[in-house]
mmCIF file of C-alpha atoms and ligand atoms in Angstrom:
data_model
loop_
_atom_site.group_PDB
_atom_site.id
_atom_site.type_symbol
_atom_site.label_atom_id
_atom_site.label_comp_id
_atom_site.label_asym_id
_atom_site.label_seq_id
_atom_site.Cartn_x
_atom_site.Cartn_y
_atom_site.Cartn_z
ATOM 1 C CA MET L 1 -48.596 95.236 63.181
ATOM 2 C CA ARG L 2 -44.911 94.595 64.419
ATOM 3 C CA LYS L 3 -42.000 97.057 63.596
ATOM 4 C CA LYS L 4 -38.311 96.860 63.019
ATOM 5 C CA TYR L 5 -36.331 100.028 64.350
ATOM 6 C CA PHE L 6 -32.775 100.808 63.649
ATOM 7 C CA ALA L 7 -31.099 103.734 65.495
ATOM 8 C CA TRP L 8 -27.416 104.772 65.657
ATOM 9 C CA SER L 9 -25.689 105.864 69.121
ATOM 10 C CA PHE L 10 -22.878 108.071 69.049
ATOM 11 C CA ASP L 11 -20.507 109.254 71.740
ATOM 12 C CA ASP L 12 -19.040 112.485 73.049
ATOM 13 C CA GLY L 13 -20.087 115.296 70.781
ATOM 14 C CA LEU L 14 -17.140 115.241 68.288
ATOM 15 C CA GLU L 15 -15.988 117.630 65.113
ATOM 16 C CA GLN L 16 -16.502 113.990 63.238
ATOM 17 C CA ASP L 17 -20.190 114.068 63.950
ATOM 18 C CA LYS L 18 -20.697 116.959 61.443
ATOM 19 C CA ARG L 19 -19.449 114.774 58.375
ATOM 20 C CA ILE L 20 -21.871 111.831 60.009
ATOM 21 C CA ILE L 21 -24.543 113.990 60.042
ATOM 22 C CA GLU L 22 -24.382 115.126 56.538
ATOM 23 C CA THR L 23 -24.402 111.291 55.349
ATOM 24 C CA LEU L 24 -27.442 110.559 57.866
ATOM 25 C CA ARG L 25 -29.190 113.210 56.249
ATOM 26 C CA GLN L 26 -28.430 111.861 52.754
ATOM 27 C CA TYR L 27 -29.849 108.517 53.877
ATOM 28 C CA GLY L 28 -32.853 109.882 56.016
ATOM 29 C CA MET L 29 -31.684 108.386 59.134
ATOM 30 C CA GLY L 30 -32.195 109.254 62.533
ATOM 31 C CA ALA L 31 -29.609 109.002 65.514
ATOM 32 C CA THR L 32 -28.998 109.839 69.008
ATOM 33 C CA PHE L 33 -25.778 112.086 69.894
ATOM 34 C CA HIS L 34 -24.621 111.447 73.536
ATOM 35 C CA LEU L 35 -22.960 114.566 74.604
ATOM 36 C CA ASN L 36 -21.086 115.941 77.996
ATOM 37 C CA SER L 37 -22.247 119.495 78.589
ATOM 38 C CA GLY L 38 -19.174 120.258 80.794
ATOM 39 C CA LEU L 39 -16.819 119.483 78.107
ATOM 40 C CA PHE L 40 -17.783 121.351 74.806
ATOM 41 C CA GLY L 41 -14.828 122.520 72.778
ATOM 42 C CA ASP L 42 -12.583 119.927 74.629
ATOM 43 C CA LYS L 43 -9.578 118.939 72.449
ATOM 44 C CA THR L 44 -7.724 115.495 72.866
ATOM 45 C CA TYR L 45 -5.924 113.014 70.694
ATOM 46 C CA GLU L 46 -7.093 109.385 71.050
ATOM 47 C CA GLY L 47 -4.268 106.658 70.432
ATOM 48 C CA ARG L 48 -5.847 103.540 69.088
ATOM 49 C CA ILE L 49 -4.881 99.676 69.480
ATOM 50 C CA GLY L 50 -6.586 97.989 66.497
ATOM 51 C CA ASN L 51 -10.242 99.276 66.328
ATOM 52 C CA LEU L 52 -10.454 100.792 69.789
ATOM 53 C CA GLY L 53 -9.425 104.083 70.909
ATOM 54 C CA MET L 54 -7.318 103.324 74.170
ATOM 55 C CA THR L 55 -5.377 106.735 75.273
ATOM 56 C CA GLU L 56 -6.301 110.349 75.154
ATOM 57 C CA LYS L 57 -3.784 113.141 75.392
ATOM 58 C CA PRO L 58 -4.713 116.724 75.784
ATOM 59 C CA ALA L 59 -4.128 118.480 72.123
ATOM 60 C CA ALA L 60 -2.446 121.548 74.215
ATOM 61 C CA ARG L 61 0.565 119.122 75.278
ATOM 62 C CA PHE L 62 0.638 116.917 72.044
ATOM 63 C CA ASP L 63 2.184 117.028 68.870
ATOM 64 C CA PRO L 64 0.485 114.926 66.466
ATOM 65 C CA ALA L 65 2.999 115.080 63.845
ATOM 66 C CA ALA L 66 5.994 113.892 66.203
ATOM 67 C CA ARG L 67 6.768 110.122 65.975
ATOM 68 C CA HIS L 68 4.370 108.022 68.724
ATOM 69 C CA LEU L 69 4.157 104.361 69.510
ATOM 70 C CA LEU L 70 0.327 104.352 68.376
ATOM 71 C CA PRO L 71 -1.530 106.140 66.072
ATOM 72 C CA TYR L 72 -3.733 109.226 66.843
ATOM 73 C CA VAL L 73 -6.612 110.709 65.557
ATOM 74 C CA PRO L 74 -8.355 113.722 66.942
ATOM 75 C CA HIS L 75 -10.975 113.701 69.554
ATOM 76 C CA PHE L 76 -12.063 117.519 69.182
ATOM 77 C CA ARG L 77 -15.446 117.977 71.032
ATOM 78 C CA ILE L 78 -17.625 120.606 69.069
ATOM 79 C CA PRO L 79 -17.836 124.077 70.819
ATOM 80 C CA GLU L 80 -20.858 125.457 72.703
ATOM 81 C CA ASP L 81 -21.649 128.108 70.450
ATOM 82 C CA GLU L 82 -21.950 125.463 67.246
ATOM 83 C CA VAL L 83 -23.817 122.441 68.826
ATOM 84 C CA CYS L 84 -27.262 123.658 68.589
ATOM 85 C CA GLN L 85 -26.946 124.241 64.868
ATOM 86 C CA VAL L 86 -24.995 121.038 64.358
ATOM 87 C CA TYR L 87 -27.460 118.672 65.781
ATOM 88 C CA LYS L 88 -30.483 120.306 64.609
ATOM 89 C CA GLY L 89 -33.084 117.885 64.158
ATOM 90 C CA PHE L 90 -31.248 114.791 66.010
ATOM 91 C CA GLU L 91 -31.961 113.558 69.642
ATOM 92 C CA ILE L 92 -29.564 114.775 72.089
ATOM 93 C CA ALA L 93 -28.999 112.540 75.341
ATOM 94 C CA SER L 94 -26.748 112.690 78.247
ATOM 95 C CA HIS L 95 -23.100 111.004 78.691
ATOM 96 C CA THR L 96 -22.702 112.704 82.106
ATOM 97 C CA ARG L 97 -21.431 116.269 82.570
ATOM 98 C CA THR L 98 -17.638 115.888 82.256
ATOM 99 C CA HIS L 99 -17.594 112.158 81.067
ATOM 100 C CA VAL L 100 -16.719 110.197 84.453
ATOM 101 C CA ASN L 101 -16.673 106.782 85.272
ATOM 102 C CA LEU L 102 -19.898 106.328 87.467
ATOM 103 C CA ALA L 103 -18.759 103.071 89.226
ATOM 104 C CA ARG L 104 -16.091 105.550 90.734
ATOM 105 C CA CYS L 105 -18.984 107.859 92.107
ATOM 106 C CA SER L 106 -20.446 108.685 95.148
ATOM 107 C CA GLU L 107 -24.159 108.967 94.953
ATOM 108 C CA GLU L 108 -23.808 112.801 95.368
ATOM 109 C CA GLU L 109 -21.568 112.591 92.417
ATOM 110 C CA ARG L 110 -23.737 110.991 90.317
ATOM 111 C CA ARG L 111 -26.789 112.716 91.059
ATOM 112 C CA THR L 112 -24.810 115.856 90.192
ATOM 113 C CA GLN L 113 -23.295 114.681 86.861
ATOM 114 C CA ILE L 114 -26.467 113.097 85.583
ATOM 115 C CA GLY L 115 -28.573 115.426 86.909
ATOM 116 C CA ASP L 116 -26.774 118.743 86.069
ATOM 117 C CA ASP L 117 -25.809 117.224 82.584
ATOM 118 C CA VAL L 118 -29.748 116.263 81.446
ATOM 119 C CA ALA L 119 -30.784 119.878 82.830
ATOM 120 C CA ALA L 120 -28.047 121.592 80.768
ATOM 121 C CA LEU L 121 -28.659 119.687 77.560
ATOM 122 C CA SER L 122 -32.293 120.289 77.937
ATOM 123 C CA LYS L 123 -32.362 123.906 78.384
ATOM 124 C CA LYS L 124 -29.533 124.362 75.568
ATOM 125 C CA PHE L 125 -31.566 122.419 73.051
ATOM 126 C CA GLY L 126 -34.923 123.040 73.936
ATOM 127 C CA GLN L 127 -35.901 119.348 74.005
ATOM 128 C CA GLN L 128 -36.417 117.131 77.315
ATOM 129 C CA VAL L 129 -33.765 114.716 77.446
ATOM 130 C CA ILE L 130 -34.498 111.096 78.253
ATOM 131 C CA GLY L 131 -31.684 109.020 77.307
ATOM 132 C CA PHE L 132 -28.239 108.495 78.620
ATOM 133 C CA ALA L 133 -24.883 106.474 77.663
ATOM 134 C CA TYR L 134 -22.487 105.127 80.320
ATOM 135 C CA PRO L 135 -19.255 106.907 79.941
ATOM 136 C CA TYR L 136 -16.366 103.741 79.648
ATOM 137 C CA GLY L 137 -19.601 101.289 79.512
ATOM 138 C CA THR L 138 -19.717 101.317 83.519
ATOM 139 C CA ASP L 139 -23.141 100.463 83.403
ATOM 140 C CA ALA L 140 -23.292 100.352 87.260
ATOM 141 C CA LYS L 141 -26.519 99.672 88.456
ATOM 142 C CA GLN L 142 -25.872 101.744 91.320
ATOM 143 C CA SER L 143 -26.599 104.626 89.056
ATOM 144 C CA ALA L 144 -30.309 103.605 88.470
ATOM 145 C CA ALA L 145 -31.534 105.932 91.512
ATOM 146 C CA ALA L 146 -29.632 108.926 89.754
ATOM 147 C CA LEU L 147 -30.467 108.440 86.257
ATOM 148 C CA LYS L 148 -34.471 107.905 87.353
ATOM 149 C CA ALA L 149 -34.155 111.162 89.589
ATOM 150 C CA ALA L 150 -33.118 112.924 86.810
ATOM 151 C CA GLY L 151 -35.897 111.620 84.530
ATOM 152 C CA VAL L 152 -33.575 109.590 82.445
ATOM 153 C CA ARG L 153 -35.981 106.686 80.478
ATOM 154 C CA TYR L 154 -33.393 104.469 79.007
ATOM 155 C CA ALA L 155 -29.598 104.171 79.028
ATOM 156 C CA ARG L 156 -27.089 102.643 76.959
ATOM 157 C CA THR L 157 -24.066 100.119 77.695
ATOM 158 C CA ALA L 158 -21.506 99.045 75.643
ATOM 159 C CA HIS L 159 -21.954 95.594 75.983
ATOM 160 C CA THR L 160 -22.809 93.825 72.323
ATOM 161 C CA GLU L 161 -25.562 91.295 73.190
ATOM 162 C CA GLY L 162 -28.315 93.036 72.848
ATOM 163 C CA GLY L 163 -29.739 91.040 69.657
ATOM 164 C CA PHE L 164 -32.768 92.594 68.026
ATOM 165 C CA ARG L 165 -34.808 92.775 71.063
ATOM 166 C CA PHE L 166 -35.472 95.861 73.207
ATOM 167 C CA PRO L 167 -34.227 95.815 76.339
ATOM 168 C CA GLN L 168 -36.464 94.664 79.561
ATOM 169 C CA ASP L 169 -34.963 97.050 81.636
ATOM 170 C CA PRO L 170 -34.368 100.384 79.503
ATOM 171 C CA LEU L 171 -31.820 101.551 81.901
ATOM 172 C CA ARG L 172 -29.528 98.551 80.422
ATOM 173 C CA THR L 173 -30.109 98.721 76.672
ATOM 174 C CA ASN L 174 -27.181 96.884 74.949
ATOM 175 C CA LEU L 175 -25.925 97.067 71.551
ATOM 176 C CA SER L 176 -26.756 95.064 68.475
ATOM 177 C CA CYS L 177 -23.464 95.994 67.210
ATOM 178 C CA TRP L 178 -20.546 97.863 67.584
ATOM 179 C CA HIS L 179 -19.668 99.260 63.902
ATOM 180 C CA ILE L 180 -15.859 98.143 64.396
ATOM 181 C CA SER L 181 -17.303 94.572 64.493
ATOM 182 C CA SER L 182 -16.186 92.519 61.450
ATOM 183 C CA LYS L 183 -19.542 90.771 61.715
ATOM 184 C CA THR L 184 -21.257 94.361 61.008
ATOM 185 C CA PHE L 185 -22.882 93.208 57.962
ATOM 186 C CA GLN L 186 -23.800 89.634 58.732
ATOM 187 C CA ARG L 187 -25.536 91.032 61.899
ATOM 188 C CA LEU L 188 -27.563 93.220 59.721
ATOM 189 C CA GLU L 189 -28.388 90.536 57.272
ATOM 190 C CA GLN L 190 -30.170 88.795 60.247
ATOM 191 C CA PHE L 191 -31.762 91.489 61.435
ATOM 192 C CA PHE L 192 -33.328 92.284 57.924
ATOM 193 C CA ALA L 193 -33.950 88.391 57.649
ATOM 194 C CA ALA L 194 -35.670 88.191 60.720
ATOM 195 C CA GLU L 195 -39.413 88.588 61.464
ATOM 196 C CA PRO L 196 -41.001 90.481 63.997
ATOM 197 C CA GLU L 197 -43.446 88.137 65.019
ATOM 198 C CA ASP L 198 -44.270 88.518 68.957
ATOM 199 C CA ASP L 199 -42.649 91.935 69.302
ATOM 200 C CA ASP L 200 -41.033 94.718 67.437
ATOM 201 C CA LEU L 201 -37.241 94.278 66.682
ATOM 202 C CA PHE L 202 -34.785 96.781 67.300
ATOM 203 C CA PHE L 203 -31.184 97.218 66.030
ATOM 204 C CA LEU L 204 -28.883 99.429 68.070
ATOM 205 C CA MET L 205 -25.493 100.582 66.194
ATOM 206 C CA PHE L 206 -23.015 102.350 68.345
ATOM 207 C CA ALA L 207 -19.634 104.525 67.387
ATOM 208 C CA HIS L 208 -17.474 107.054 68.198
ATOM 209 C CA GLY L 209 -16.996 109.301 65.325
ATOM 210 C CA TYR L 210 -13.253 109.585 65.563
ATOM 211 C CA GLU L 211 -13.132 105.795 65.024
ATOM 212 C CA PHE L 212 -13.922 106.413 61.543
ATOM 213 C CA ASP L 213 -10.805 108.393 60.929
ATOM 214 C CA PHE L 214 -8.925 105.061 61.996
ATOM 215 C CA GLY L 215 -9.006 104.356 58.380
ATOM 216 C CA THR L 216 -8.493 100.719 59.292
ATOM 217 C CA LYS L 217 -10.086 97.724 57.342
ATOM 218 C CA GLU L 218 -13.165 97.581 59.999
ATOM 219 C CA SER L 219 -13.239 101.341 60.997
ATOM 220 C CA ASN L 220 -13.563 103.668 58.402
ATOM 221 C CA TRP L 221 -15.538 106.278 56.605
ATOM 222 C CA ASP L 222 -16.489 104.213 53.788
ATOM 223 C CA LYS L 223 -17.879 101.100 55.756
ATOM 224 C CA PHE L 224 -19.793 103.664 57.921
ATOM 225 C CA GLU L 225 -21.541 105.142 54.415
ATOM 226 C CA ARG L 226 -22.082 101.595 53.228
ATOM 227 C CA ILE L 227 -24.001 100.885 56.569
ATOM 228 C CA CYS L 228 -26.068 103.859 56.230
ATOM 229 C CA GLU L 229 -26.545 102.804 52.428
ATOM 230 C CA THR L 230 -27.552 99.167 53.468
ATOM 231 C CA VAL L 231 -29.862 99.934 55.960
ATOM 232 C CA ALA L 232 -31.791 102.665 54.461
ATOM 233 C CA ALA L 233 -32.046 100.454 51.528
ATOM 234 C CA HIS L 234 -34.803 98.271 53.540
ATOM 235 C CA ASP L 235 -38.211 100.179 53.473
ATOM 236 C CA ASP L 236 -39.480 97.878 56.077
ATOM 237 C CA VAL L 237 -36.985 99.234 58.661
ATOM 238 C CA VAL L 238 -37.782 102.399 60.296
ATOM 239 C CA CYS L 239 -34.514 104.521 60.795
ATOM 240 C CA CYS L 240 -35.007 106.799 63.855
ATOM 241 C CA SER L 241 -33.238 107.838 67.060
ATOM 242 C CA MET L 242 -33.173 105.608 69.954
ATOM 243 C CA GLY L 243 -35.709 107.727 72.033
ATOM 244 C CA GLU L 244 -38.024 107.620 69.035
ATOM 245 C CA ALA L 245 -37.717 103.744 68.637
ATOM 246 C CA PHE L 246 -38.616 103.651 72.453
ATOM 247 C CA ARG L 247 -41.224 105.966 72.257
ATOM 248 C CA LEU L 248 -42.781 104.243 69.316
ATOM 249 C CA HIS L 249 -42.336 100.902 70.817
ATOM 250 C CA GLY L 250 -43.256 101.718 74.153
ATOM 251 C CA TYR L 251 -41.388 101.061 77.247
ATOM 252 C CA PRO L 252 -42.270 98.403 79.670
ATOM 253 C CA HIS L 253 -45.000 98.430 82.190
ATOM 254 C CA GLY L 254 -46.495 101.630 80.441
HETATM 255 ZN ZN1 ZN Q 301 -17.692 108.797 75.779
#
């Protein structure tokens, strides 16, 4: 019997994840959280244009109450002494040690940024980290060797042309949808209507927790909850983490 999987994927390990997790638990949904082990507790503010976070300001040198050209929301990372408790029961994946653009790194830096992060997170959370998300969506092909050396089995890009198929190359796993899309519910309806005939289907939904704080038409907490409610109402969809979806479906070539 072919199956349909749905997974959420959240980046950066933010304070907003606490509220996200409350809702995920309420609807019995899994998720993968991509963390940077070198940035726990780091605080910045994120300025948005439309529904996109565009610029980060360090909290120590930023007054959110002052007048600014862009609206800002907090991008506060959960402190190290809280993370194990907060993410209990969810899949932890890597996002590099200090959120670097891998396309601009040397091979040695890539191996350190990925390898050290995977090792630190695996140790901290007591689970073997096998997932990854490319910071800034820079899915540089040249990262493949460093990812494989670190034991990473799947890596998420920020491209939305993933459709509902499992990727041929799990190190370039594209999204089915970024929640800020105006077509989010349309995409979900297409997924619910799709029949998994020759292969399992996979819907991968991406978000940064801070985006729900935008409070815009396409990016807000109410929409997040409605997405969860809509997906959870479909009994034939398995709601799990990315790693669980890959494990249950199987990786290409074994
Ligand atoms: Zn990120």
